Coordinates of N, CA and C in Angstrom, one line a residue:
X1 N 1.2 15.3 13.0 CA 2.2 15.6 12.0 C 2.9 14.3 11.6
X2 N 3.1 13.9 10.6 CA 3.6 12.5 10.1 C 5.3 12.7 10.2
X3 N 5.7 11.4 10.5 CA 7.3 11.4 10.6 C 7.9 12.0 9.7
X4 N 9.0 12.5 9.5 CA 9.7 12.7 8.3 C 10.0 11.8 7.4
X5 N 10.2 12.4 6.3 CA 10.4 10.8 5.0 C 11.8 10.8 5.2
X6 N 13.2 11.7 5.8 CA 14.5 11.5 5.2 C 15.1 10.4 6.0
X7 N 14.4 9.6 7.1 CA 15.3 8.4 7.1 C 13.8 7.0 7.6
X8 N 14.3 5.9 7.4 CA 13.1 5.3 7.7 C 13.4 5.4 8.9
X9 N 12.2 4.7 9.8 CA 11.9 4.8 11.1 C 12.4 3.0 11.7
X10 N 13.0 2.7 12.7 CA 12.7 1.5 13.1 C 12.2 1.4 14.0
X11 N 12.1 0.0 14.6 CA 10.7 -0.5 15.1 C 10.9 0.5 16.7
X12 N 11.6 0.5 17.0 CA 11.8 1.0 18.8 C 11.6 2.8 18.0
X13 N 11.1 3.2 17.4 CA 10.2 4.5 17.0 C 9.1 4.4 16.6
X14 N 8.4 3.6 16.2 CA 7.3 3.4 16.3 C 5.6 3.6 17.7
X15 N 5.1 4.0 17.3 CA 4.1 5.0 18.4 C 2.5 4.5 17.7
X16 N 1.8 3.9 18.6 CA 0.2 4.0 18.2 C -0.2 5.2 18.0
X17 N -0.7 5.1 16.8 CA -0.9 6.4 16.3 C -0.9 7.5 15.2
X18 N 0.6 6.6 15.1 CA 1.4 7.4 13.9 C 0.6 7.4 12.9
X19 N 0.9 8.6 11.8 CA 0.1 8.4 10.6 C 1.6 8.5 9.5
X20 N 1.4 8.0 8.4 CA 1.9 8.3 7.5 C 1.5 8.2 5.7
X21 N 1.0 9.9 5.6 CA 0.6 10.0 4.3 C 1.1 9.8 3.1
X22 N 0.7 9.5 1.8 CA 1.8 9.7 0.5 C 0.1 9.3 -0.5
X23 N 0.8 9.8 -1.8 CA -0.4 9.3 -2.8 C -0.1 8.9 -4.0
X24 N -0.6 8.2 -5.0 CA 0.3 8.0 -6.0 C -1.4 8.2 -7.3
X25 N -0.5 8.1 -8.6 CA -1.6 8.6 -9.5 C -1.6 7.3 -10.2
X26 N -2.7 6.7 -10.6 CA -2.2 5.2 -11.8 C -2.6 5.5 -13.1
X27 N -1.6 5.7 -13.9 CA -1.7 5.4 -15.9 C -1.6 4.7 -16.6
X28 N -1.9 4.3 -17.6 CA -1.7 3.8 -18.6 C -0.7 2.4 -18.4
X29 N 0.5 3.7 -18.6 CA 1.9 2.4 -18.9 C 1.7 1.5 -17.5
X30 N 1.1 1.9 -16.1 CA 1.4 1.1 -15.1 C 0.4 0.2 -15.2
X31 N -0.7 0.4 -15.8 CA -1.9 -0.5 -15.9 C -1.4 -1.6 -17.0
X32 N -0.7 -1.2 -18.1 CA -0.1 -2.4 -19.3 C 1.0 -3.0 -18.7
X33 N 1.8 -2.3 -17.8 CA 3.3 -3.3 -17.3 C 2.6 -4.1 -16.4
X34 N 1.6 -3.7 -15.4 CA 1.3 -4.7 -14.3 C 0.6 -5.8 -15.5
X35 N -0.4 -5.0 -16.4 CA -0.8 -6.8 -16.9 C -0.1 -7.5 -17.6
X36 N 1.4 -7.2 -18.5 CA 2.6 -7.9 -19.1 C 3.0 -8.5 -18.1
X37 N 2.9 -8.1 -16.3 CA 4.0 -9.2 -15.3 C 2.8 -9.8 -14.9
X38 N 1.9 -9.5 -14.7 CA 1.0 -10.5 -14.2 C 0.0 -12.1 -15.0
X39 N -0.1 -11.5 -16.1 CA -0.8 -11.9 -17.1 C -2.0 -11.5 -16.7
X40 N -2.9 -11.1 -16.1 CA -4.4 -10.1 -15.8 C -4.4 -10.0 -17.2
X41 N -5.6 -10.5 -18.1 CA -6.1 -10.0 -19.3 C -7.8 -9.6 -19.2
X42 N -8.0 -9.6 -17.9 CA -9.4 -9.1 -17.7 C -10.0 -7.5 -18.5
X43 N -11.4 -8.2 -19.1 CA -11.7 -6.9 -20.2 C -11.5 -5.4 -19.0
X44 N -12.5 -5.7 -18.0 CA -12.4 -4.8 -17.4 C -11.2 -3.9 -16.8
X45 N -10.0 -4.0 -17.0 CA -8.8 -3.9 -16.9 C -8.2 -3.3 -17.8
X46 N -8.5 -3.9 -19.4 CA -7.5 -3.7 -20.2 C -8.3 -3.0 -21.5
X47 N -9.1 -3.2 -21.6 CA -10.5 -2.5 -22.6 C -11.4 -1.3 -22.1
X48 N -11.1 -0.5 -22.5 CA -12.6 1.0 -22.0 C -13.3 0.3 -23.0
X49 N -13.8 0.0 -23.7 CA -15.2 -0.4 -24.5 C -15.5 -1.5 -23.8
X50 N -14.9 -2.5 -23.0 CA -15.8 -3.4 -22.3 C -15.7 -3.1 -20.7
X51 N -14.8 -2.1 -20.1 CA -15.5 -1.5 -18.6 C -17.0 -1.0 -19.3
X52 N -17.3 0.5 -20.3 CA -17.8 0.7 -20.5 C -19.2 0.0 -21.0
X53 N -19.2 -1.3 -21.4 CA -20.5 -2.2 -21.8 C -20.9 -2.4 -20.4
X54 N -19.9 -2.6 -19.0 CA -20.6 -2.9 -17.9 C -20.8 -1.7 -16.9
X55 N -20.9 -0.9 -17.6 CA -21.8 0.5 -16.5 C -20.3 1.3 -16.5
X56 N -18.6 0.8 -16.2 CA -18.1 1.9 -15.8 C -17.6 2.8 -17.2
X57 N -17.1 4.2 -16.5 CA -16.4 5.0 -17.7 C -15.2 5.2 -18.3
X58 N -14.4 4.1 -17.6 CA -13.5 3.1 -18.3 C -12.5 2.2 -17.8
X59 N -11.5 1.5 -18.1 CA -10.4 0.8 -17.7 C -11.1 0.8 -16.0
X60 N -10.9 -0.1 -15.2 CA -10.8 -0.1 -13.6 C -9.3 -0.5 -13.7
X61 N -8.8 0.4 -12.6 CA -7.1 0.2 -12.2 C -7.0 -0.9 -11.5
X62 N -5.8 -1.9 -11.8 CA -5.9 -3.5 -11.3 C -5.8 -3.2 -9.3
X63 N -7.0 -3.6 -8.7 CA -6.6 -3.4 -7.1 C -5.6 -4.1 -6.5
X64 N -4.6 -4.9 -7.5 CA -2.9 -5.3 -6.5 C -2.1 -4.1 -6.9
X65 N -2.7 -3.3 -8.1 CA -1.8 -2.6 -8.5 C -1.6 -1.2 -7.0
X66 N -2.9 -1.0 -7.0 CA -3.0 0.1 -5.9 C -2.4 -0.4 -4.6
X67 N -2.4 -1.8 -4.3 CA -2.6 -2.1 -3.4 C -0.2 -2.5 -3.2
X68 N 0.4 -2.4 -4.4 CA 1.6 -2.6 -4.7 C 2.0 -1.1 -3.7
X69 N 1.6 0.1 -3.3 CA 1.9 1.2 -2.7 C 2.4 0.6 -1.2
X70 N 1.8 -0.2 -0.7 CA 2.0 -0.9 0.7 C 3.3 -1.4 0.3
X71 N 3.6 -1.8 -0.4 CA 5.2 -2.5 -0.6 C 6.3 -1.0 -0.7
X72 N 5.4 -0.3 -1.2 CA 6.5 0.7 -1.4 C 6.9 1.6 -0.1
X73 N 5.8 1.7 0.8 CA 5.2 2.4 2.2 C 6.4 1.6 3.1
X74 N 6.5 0.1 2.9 CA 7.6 -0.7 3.6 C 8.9 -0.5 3.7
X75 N 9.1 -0.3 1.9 CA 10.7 -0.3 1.3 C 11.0 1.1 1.9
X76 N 10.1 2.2 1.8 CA 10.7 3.6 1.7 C 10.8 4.4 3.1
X77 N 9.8 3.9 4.2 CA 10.0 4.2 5.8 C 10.0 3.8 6.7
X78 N 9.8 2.3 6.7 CA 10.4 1.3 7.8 C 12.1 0.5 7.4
X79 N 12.8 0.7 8.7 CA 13.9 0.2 8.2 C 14.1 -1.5 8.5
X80 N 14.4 -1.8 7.8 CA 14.7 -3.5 7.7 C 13.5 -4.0 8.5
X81 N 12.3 -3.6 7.5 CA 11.2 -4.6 7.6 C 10.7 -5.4 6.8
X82 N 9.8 -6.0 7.1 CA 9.7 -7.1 5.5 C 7.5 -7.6 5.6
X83 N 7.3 -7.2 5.2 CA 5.6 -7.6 5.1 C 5.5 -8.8 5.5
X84 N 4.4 -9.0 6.5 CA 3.9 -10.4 7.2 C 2.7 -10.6 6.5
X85 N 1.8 -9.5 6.5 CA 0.3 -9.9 5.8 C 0.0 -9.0 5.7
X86 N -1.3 -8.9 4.6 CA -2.3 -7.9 4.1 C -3.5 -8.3 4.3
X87 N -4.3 -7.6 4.1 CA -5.8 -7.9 4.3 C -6.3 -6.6 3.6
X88 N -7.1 -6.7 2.7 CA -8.1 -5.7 1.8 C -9.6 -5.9 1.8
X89 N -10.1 -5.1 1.6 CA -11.6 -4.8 1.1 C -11.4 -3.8 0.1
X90 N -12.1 -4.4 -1.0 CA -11.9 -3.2 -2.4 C -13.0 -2.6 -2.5
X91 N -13.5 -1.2 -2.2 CA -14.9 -0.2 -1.6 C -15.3 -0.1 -2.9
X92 N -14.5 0.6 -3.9 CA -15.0 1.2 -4.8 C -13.8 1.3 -5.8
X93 N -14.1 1.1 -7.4 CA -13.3 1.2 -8.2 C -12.5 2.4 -8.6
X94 N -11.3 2.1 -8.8 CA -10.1 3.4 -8.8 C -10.1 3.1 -10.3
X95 N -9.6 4.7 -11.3 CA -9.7 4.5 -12.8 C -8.3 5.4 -13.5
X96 N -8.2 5.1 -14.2 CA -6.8 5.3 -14.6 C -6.9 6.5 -14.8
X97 N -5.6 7.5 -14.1 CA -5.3 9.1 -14.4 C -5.8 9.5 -12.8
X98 N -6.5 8.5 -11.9 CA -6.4 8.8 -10.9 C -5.8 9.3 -9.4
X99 N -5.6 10.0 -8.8 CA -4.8 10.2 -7.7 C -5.5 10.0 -6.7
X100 N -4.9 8.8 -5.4 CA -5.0 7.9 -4.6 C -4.7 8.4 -3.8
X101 N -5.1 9.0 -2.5 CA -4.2 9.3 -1.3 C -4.1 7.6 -0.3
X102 N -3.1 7.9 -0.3 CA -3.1 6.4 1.3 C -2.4 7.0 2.3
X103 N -3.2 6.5 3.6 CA -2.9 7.0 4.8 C -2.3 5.7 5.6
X104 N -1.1 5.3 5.9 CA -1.0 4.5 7.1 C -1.2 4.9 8.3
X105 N -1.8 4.3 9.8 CA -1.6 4.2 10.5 C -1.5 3.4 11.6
X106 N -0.8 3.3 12.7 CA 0.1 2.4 13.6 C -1.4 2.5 13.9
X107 N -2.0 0.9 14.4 CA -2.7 0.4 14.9 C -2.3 -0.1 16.5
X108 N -1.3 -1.2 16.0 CA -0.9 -2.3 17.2 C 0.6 -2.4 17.2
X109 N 1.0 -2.6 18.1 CA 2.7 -2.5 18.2 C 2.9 -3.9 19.2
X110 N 3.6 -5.2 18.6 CA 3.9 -6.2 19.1 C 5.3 -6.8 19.9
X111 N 5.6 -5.9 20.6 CA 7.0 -5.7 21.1 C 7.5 -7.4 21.1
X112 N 7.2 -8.1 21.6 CA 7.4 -9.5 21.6 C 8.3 -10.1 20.3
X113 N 7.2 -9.9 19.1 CA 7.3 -10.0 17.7 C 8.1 -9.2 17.1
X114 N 8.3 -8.3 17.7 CA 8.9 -6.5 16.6 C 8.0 -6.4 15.6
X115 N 6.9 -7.3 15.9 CA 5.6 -6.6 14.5 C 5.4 -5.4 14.8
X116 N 4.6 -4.7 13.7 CA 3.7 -3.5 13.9 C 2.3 -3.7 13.3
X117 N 1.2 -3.3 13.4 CA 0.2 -3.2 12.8 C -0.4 -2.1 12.0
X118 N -0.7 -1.9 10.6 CA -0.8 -0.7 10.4 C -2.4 -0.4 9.9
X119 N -3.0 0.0 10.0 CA -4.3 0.7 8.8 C -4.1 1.2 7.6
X120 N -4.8 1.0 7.0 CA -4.6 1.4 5.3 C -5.7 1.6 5.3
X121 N -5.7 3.1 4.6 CA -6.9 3.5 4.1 C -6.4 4.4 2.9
X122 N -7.1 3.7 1.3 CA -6.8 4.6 -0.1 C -8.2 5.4 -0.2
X123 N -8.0 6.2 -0.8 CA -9.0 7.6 -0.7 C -8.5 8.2 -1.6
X124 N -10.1 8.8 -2.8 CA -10.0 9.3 -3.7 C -10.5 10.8 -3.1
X125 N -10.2 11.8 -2.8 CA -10.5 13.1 -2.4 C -11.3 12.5 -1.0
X126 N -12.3 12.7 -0.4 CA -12.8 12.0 0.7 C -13.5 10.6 0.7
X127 N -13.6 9.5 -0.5 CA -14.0 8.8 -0.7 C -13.0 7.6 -0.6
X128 N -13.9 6.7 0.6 CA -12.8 5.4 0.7 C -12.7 4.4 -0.2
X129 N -11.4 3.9 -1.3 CA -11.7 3.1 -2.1 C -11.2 1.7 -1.9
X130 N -10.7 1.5 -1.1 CA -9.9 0.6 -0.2 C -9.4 0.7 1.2
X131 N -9.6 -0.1 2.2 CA -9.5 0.0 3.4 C -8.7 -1.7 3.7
X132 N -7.6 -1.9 4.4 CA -6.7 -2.7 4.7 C -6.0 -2.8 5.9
X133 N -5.1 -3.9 6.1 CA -4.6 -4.4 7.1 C -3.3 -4.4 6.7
X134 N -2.2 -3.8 6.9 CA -1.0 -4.4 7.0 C 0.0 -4.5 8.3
X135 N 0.5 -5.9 8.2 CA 1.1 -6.4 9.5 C 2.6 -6.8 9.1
X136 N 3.4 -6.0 9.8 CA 5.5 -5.7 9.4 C 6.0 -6.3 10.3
X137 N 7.0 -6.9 9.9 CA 7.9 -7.3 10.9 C 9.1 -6.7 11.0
X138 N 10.0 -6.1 12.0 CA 11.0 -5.5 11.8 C 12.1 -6.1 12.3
X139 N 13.2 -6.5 11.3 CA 13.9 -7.3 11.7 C 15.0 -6.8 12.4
X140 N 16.1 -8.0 13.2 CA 17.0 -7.4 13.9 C 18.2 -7.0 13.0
X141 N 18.8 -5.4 13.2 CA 19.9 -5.2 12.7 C 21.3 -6.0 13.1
X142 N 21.8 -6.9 12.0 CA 22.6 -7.2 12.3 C 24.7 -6.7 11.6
X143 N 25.0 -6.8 13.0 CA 26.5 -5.7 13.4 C 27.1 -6.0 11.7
X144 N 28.4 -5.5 11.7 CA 29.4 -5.7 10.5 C 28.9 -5.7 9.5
X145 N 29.9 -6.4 8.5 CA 29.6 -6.8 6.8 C 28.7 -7.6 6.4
X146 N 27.6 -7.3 5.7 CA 26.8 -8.1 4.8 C 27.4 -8.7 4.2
X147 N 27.2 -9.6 3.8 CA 27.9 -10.4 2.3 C 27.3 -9.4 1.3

């Protein structure tokens, strides 16, 4: 059973093991805003008539864009962590209007470090379309006022 989403988890809660599910769908406006911040003008990206001249049935969804859910996996249930590294393999193309499931889970737990290690695996219904590495560091809470 995956953690609950109502508070993030920190690192001294963390368990080999853990899973934590979520999925997200990619459209249109997210495929045009990622290529206005990125500059990506690749056909295959931003043209169905030129995915479609090269075999697909249309637009391929940009893989940082899918791959942007890991940032959000960090912001939304680890508390005061901050991304150390990623590692990807892109299996198979994701296409716009699609819904993505991603699964994290606790790999490795680096008590030394307050790293964590997680698995990433994006999945179109049972189909792997990306499989990844992400490695967190959780930092120490510190007492009183922030600036």
């Amino acid at each position: 059973m995956p953690p609950s989403e109502s508070a993030p988890l920190r690192f001294e809660q963390m368990q080999v093991g853990m899973r934590f599910p979520t999925s997200a769908t990619f459209d249109a406006a997210a495929m045009d805003a990622f290529e206005k911040w990125t500059g990506d003008t690749s056909p295959l990206h931003v043209s169905d008539p030129a995915a479609q001249q090269l075999g697909y049935p249309g637009r391929l969804v940009y893989g940082f864009l899918v791959l942007g859910q890991l940032s959000g996996f960090v912001g939304r249930r680890l508390h005061q962590a901050i991304c150390a590294s990623v590692s990807a393999d892109f299996v198979d193309p994701v296409y716009i209007g699609e819904t993505i499931a991603l699964e994290m889970e606790v790999a490795q737990i680096q008590p030394a470090l307050r790293m964590v290690v997680f698995r990433a695996s994006f999945r179109r219904d049972d189909s792997l379309v990306i499989r990844g590495k992400l490695t967190v560091r959780f930092l120490h809470d510190r007492e009183g006022p922030q600036p």
